[in-house]
mmCIF file of C-alpha atoms in Angstrom:
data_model
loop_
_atom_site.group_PDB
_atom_site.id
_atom_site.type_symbol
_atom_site.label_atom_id
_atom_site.label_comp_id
_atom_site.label_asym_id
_atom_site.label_seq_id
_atom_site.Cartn_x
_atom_site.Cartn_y
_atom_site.Cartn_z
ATOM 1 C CA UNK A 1 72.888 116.583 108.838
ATOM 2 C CA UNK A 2 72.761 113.138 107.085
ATOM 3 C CA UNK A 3 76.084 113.740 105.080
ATOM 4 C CA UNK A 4 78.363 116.335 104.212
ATOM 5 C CA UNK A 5 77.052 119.381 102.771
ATOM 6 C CA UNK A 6 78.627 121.855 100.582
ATOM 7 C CA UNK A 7 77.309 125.000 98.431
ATOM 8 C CA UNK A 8 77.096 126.267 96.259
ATOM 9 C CA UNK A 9 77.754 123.370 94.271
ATOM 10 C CA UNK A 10 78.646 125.117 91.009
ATOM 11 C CA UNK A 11 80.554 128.629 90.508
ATOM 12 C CA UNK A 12 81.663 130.327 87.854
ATOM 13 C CA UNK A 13 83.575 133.282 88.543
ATOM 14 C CA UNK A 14 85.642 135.730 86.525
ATOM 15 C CA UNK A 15 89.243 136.336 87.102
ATOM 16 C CA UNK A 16 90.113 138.650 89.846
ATOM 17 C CA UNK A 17 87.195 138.136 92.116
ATOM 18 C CA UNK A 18 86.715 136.551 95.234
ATOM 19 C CA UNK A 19 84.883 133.366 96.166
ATOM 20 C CA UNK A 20 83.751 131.469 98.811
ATOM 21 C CA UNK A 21 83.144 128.037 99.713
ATOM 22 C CA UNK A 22 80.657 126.404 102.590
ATOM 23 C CA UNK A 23 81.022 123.564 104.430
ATOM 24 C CA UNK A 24 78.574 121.977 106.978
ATOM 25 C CA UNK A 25 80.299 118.749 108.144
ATOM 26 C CA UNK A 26 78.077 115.993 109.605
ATOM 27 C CA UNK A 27 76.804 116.367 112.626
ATOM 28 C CA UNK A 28 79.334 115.527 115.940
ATOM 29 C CA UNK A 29 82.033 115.688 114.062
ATOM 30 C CA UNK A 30 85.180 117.507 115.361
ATOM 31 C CA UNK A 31 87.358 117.209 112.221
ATOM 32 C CA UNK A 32 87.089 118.590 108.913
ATOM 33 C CA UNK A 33 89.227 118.599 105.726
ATOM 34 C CA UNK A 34 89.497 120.763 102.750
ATOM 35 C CA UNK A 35 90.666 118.749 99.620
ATOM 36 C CA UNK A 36 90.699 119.997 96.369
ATOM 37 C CA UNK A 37 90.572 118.042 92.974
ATOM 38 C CA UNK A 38 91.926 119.076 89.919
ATOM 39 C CA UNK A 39 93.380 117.362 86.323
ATOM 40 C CA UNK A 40 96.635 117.620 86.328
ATOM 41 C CA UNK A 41 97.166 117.528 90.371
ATOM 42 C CA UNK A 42 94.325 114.656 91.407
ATOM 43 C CA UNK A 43 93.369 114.649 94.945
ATOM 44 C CA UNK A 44 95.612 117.004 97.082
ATOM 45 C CA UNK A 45 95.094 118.038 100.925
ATOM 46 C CA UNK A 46 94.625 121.472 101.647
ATOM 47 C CA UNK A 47 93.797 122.143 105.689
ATOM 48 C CA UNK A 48 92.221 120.316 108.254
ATOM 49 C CA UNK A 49 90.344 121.762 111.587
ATOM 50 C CA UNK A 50 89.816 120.138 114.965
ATOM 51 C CA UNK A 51 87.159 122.109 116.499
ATOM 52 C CA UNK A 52 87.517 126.013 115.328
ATOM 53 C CA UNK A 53 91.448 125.532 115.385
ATOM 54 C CA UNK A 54 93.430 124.766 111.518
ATOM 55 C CA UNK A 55 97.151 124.322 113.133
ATOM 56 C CA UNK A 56 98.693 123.538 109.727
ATOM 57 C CA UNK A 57 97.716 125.797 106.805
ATOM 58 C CA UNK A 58 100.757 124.420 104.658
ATOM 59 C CA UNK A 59 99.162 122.815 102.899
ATOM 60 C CA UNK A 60 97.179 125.800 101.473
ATOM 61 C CA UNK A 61 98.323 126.618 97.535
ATOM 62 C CA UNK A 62 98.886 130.476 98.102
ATOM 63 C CA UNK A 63 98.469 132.969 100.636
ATOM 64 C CA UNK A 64 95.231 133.967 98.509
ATOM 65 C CA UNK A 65 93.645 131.071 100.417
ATOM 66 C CA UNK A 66 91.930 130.568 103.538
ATOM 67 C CA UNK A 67 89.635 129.205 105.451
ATOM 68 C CA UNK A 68 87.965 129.385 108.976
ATOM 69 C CA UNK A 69 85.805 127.141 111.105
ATOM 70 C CA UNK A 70 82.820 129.122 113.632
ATOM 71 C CA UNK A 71 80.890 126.929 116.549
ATOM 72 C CA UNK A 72 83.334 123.938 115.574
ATOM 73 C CA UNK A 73 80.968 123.699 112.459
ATOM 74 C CA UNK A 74 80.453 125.288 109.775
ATOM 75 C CA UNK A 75 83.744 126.068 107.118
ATOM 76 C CA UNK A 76 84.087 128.489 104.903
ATOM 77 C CA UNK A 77 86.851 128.366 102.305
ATOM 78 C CA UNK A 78 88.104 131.810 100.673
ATOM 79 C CA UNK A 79 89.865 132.231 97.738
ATOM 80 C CA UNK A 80 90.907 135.605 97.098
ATOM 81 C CA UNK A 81 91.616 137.192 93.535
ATOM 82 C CA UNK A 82 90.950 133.960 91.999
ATOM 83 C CA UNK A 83 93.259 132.633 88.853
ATOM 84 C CA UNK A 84 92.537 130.577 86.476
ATOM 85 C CA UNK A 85 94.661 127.749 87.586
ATOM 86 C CA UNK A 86 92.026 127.565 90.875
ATOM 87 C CA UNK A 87 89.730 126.134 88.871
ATOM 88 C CA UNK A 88 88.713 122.509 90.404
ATOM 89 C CA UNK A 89 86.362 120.506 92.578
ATOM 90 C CA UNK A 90 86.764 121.747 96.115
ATOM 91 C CA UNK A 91 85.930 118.711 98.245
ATOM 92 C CA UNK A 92 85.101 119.098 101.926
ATOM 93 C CA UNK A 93 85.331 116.261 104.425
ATOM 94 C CA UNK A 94 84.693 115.678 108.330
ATOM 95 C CA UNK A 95 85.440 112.313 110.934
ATOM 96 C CA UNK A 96 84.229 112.314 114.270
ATOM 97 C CA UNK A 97 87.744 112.815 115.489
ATOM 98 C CA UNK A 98 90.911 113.588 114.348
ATOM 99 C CA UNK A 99 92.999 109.962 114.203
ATOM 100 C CA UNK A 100 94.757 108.514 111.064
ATOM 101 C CA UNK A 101 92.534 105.854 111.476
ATOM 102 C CA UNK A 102 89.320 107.541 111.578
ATOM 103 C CA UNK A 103 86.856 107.115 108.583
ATOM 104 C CA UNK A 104 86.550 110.592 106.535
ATOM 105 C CA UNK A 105 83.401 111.060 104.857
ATOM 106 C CA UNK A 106 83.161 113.678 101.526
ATOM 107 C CA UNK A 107 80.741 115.891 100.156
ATOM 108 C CA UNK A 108 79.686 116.118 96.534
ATOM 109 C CA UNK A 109 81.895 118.794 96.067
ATOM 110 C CA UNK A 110 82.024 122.700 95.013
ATOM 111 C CA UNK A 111 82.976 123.077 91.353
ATOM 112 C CA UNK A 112 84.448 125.969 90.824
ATOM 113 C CA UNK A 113 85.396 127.521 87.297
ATOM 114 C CA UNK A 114 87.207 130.401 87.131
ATOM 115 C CA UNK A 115 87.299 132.598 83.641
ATOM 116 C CA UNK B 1 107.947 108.720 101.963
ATOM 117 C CA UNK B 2 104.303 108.295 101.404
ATOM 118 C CA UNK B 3 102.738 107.588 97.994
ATOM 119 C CA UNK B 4 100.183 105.901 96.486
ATOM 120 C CA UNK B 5 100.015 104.355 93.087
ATOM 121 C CA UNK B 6 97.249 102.906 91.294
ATOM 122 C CA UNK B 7 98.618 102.047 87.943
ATOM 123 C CA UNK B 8 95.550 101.111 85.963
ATOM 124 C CA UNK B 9 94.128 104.662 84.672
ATOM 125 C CA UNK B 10 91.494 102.903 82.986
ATOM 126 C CA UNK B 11 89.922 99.593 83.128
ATOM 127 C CA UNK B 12 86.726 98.850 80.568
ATOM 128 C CA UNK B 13 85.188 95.126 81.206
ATOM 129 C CA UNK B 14 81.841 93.938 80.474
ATOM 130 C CA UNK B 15 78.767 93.469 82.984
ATOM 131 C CA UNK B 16 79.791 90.426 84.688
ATOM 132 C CA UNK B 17 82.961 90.228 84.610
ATOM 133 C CA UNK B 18 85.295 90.027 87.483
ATOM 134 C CA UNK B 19 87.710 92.825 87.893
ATOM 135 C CA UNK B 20 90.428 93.864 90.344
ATOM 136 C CA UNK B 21 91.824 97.457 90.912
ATOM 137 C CA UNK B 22 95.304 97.394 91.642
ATOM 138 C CA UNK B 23 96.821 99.632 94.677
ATOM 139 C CA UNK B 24 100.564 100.014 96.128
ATOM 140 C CA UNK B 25 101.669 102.155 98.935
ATOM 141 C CA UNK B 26 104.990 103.365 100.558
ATOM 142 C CA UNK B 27 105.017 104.111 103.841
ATOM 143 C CA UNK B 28 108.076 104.417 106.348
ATOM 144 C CA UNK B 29 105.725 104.195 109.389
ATOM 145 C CA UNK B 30 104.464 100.325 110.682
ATOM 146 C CA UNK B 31 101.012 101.812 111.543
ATOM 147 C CA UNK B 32 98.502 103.232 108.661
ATOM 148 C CA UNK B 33 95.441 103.200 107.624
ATOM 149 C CA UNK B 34 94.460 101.845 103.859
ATOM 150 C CA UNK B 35 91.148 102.841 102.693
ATOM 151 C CA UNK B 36 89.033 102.477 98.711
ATOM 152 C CA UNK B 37 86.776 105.198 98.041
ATOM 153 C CA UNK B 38 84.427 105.324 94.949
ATOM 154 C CA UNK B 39 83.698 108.517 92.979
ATOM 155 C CA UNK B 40 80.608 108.355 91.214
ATOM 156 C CA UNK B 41 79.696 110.994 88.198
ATOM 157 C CA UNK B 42 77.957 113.221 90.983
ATOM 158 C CA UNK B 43 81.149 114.007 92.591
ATOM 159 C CA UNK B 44 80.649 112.670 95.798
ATOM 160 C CA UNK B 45 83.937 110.120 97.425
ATOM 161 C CA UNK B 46 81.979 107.316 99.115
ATOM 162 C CA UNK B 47 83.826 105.346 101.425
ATOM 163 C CA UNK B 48 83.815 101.267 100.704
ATOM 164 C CA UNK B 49 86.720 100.336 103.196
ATOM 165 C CA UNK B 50 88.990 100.896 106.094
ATOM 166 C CA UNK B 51 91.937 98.266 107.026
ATOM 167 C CA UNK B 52 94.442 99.088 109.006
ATOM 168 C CA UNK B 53 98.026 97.607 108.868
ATOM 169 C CA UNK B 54 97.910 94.938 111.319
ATOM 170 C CA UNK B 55 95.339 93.577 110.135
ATOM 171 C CA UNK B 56 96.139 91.480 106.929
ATOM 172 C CA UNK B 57 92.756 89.177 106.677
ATOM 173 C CA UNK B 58 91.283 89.680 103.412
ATOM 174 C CA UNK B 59 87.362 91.091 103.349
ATOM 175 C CA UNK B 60 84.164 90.475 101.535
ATOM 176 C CA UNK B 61 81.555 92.530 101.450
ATOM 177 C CA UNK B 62 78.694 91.066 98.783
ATOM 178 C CA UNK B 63 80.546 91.475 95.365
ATOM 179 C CA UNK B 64 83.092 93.531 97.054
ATOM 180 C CA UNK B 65 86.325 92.125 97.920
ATOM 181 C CA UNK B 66 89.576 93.020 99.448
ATOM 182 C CA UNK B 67 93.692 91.886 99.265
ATOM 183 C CA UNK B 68 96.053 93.732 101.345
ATOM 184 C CA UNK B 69 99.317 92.029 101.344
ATOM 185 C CA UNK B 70 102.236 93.939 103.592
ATOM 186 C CA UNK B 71 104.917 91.934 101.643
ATOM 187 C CA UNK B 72 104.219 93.395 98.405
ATOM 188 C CA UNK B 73 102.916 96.506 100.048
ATOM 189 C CA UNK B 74 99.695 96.360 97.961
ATOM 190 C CA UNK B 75 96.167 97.106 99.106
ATOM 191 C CA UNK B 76 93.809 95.415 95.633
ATOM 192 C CA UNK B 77 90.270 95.755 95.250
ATOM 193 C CA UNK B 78 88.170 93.025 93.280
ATOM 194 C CA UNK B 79 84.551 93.807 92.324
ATOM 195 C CA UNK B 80 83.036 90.372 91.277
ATOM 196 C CA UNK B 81 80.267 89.979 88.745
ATOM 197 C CA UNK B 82 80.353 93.529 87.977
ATOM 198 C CA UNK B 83 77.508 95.746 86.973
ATOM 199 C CA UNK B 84 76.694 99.096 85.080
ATOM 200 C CA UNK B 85 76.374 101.138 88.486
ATOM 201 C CA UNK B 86 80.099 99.723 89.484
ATOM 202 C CA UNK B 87 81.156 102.678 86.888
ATOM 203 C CA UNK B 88 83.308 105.066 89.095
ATOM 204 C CA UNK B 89 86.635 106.567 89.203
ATOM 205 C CA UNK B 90 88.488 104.406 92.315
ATOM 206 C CA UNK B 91 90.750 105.709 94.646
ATOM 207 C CA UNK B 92 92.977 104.051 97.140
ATOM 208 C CA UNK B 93 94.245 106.441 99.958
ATOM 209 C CA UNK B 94 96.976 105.441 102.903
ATOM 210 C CA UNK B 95 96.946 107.869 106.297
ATOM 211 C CA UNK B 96 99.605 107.414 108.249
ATOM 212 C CA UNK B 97 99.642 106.669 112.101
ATOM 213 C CA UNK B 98 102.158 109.796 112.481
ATOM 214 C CA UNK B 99 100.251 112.164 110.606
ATOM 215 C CA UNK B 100 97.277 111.470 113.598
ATOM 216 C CA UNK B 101 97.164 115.131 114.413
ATOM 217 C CA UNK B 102 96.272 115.732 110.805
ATOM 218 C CA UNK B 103 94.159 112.802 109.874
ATOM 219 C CA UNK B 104 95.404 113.144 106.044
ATOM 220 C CA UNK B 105 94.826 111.282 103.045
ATOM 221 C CA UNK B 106 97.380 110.714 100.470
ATOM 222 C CA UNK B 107 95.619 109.667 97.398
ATOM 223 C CA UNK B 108 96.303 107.646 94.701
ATOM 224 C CA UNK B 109 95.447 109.080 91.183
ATOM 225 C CA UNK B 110 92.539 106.741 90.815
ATOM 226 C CA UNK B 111 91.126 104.506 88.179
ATOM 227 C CA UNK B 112 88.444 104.832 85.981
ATOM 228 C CA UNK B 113 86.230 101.532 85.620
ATOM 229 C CA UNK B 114 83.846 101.237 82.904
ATOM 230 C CA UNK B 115 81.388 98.601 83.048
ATOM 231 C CA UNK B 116 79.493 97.863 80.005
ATOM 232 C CA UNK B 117 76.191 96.526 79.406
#
């Protein structure tokens, strides 16, 4: 696609459940990023994939997080038994390749509020 | 250590006025990658620039400008003659030349620019 895409772009969820979070990175690209945004923490990196593989997940926030990549595409982003304190903008991100110096590109973002 | 700091939380100036967003980085490694992304209400982080660190000429880009200055370790953004749709949060990001099998961005908190009519 044109840009980075990301649904659903709003969710509100109650306490407890499970949600999940897409991803479709722009087209060609072999990287992708999972940032989240929040108040009190800004910007913080959560995982990156080159092709299907994520080799560092340390940056996830709690083993109630994951994500996976299919077809070197598509992300999803899984947050199980969601808390309150997961509430934030999930931002998702892709570069043709995986270099420092590579240009990362951002989708608008899934909002998620948790209650 | 890596960091990013961008000071200025929030910056108000009226349309037409020039305005420059301050950014400083730390960095232990001699290669990285300085970049200014814009955040506009709808969310999105749109990318305005890419230097890396051996290259120290300044850039223009229309009202757009940028200083990056290794000696002081400082990476400033000027918007001149600035205008209602400038209003964004800011954010300068550093990735660093080791962390190429990551790709990351370390973020600074951002600033918030107002412009005024």
């Amino acid at each position: 696609g044109a840009g980075v895409s990301q649904s659903p772009s709003n969710k509100v969820t109650e306490k407890g459940k499970d949600v999940e979070l897409r991803c479709d990175p722009i087209s060609g690209h072999t990287a992708l990023y999972w940032y989240r945004q929040s108040l009190g923490q800004g910007l913080e990196f959560l995982i990156y994939f080159q092709g299907n593989s994520a080799p560092d997940k340390s940056g996830l926030p709690s083993d109630r997080f994951s994500a996976e990549r299919t077809g070197g595409s598509v992300s999803t982003l899984t947050i199980q038994r969601t808390q309150q304190e997961d509430s934030a903008v999930y931002l998702c991100a892709s570069s043709a390749r995986l270099l420092s110096g590579n240009t990362i590109y951002f989708g608008e973002g899934s909002w998620l509020t948790v209650v | 250590a890596q960091k990013v700091t961008q000071a200025q939380t929030e910056i108000s100036v009226v349309e037409k006025e020039d305005v420059t967003l301050d950014c400083v980085y730390e960095t232990r490694d001699t290669t990285y990658y300085l970049f200014w992304y814009k955040q506009p209400p709808s969310g999105e982080l749109v990318f305005l620039i890419r230097r890396n660190s051996f290259d120290e000429q300044n850039e223009i880009s229309g009202r757009y400008s940028w200083n990056f200055q290794k000696s002081t370790s400082s990476f400033n953004f000027t918007i001149t003659a600035s205008q209602v749709v400038d209003s964004a949060v800011y954010f300068c990001a550093l990735s660093e030349a080791r962390s190429s099998n990551t790709g990351k961005l370390i973020f600074g908190q951002g600033t918030t620019l107002q412009v005024k009519p």
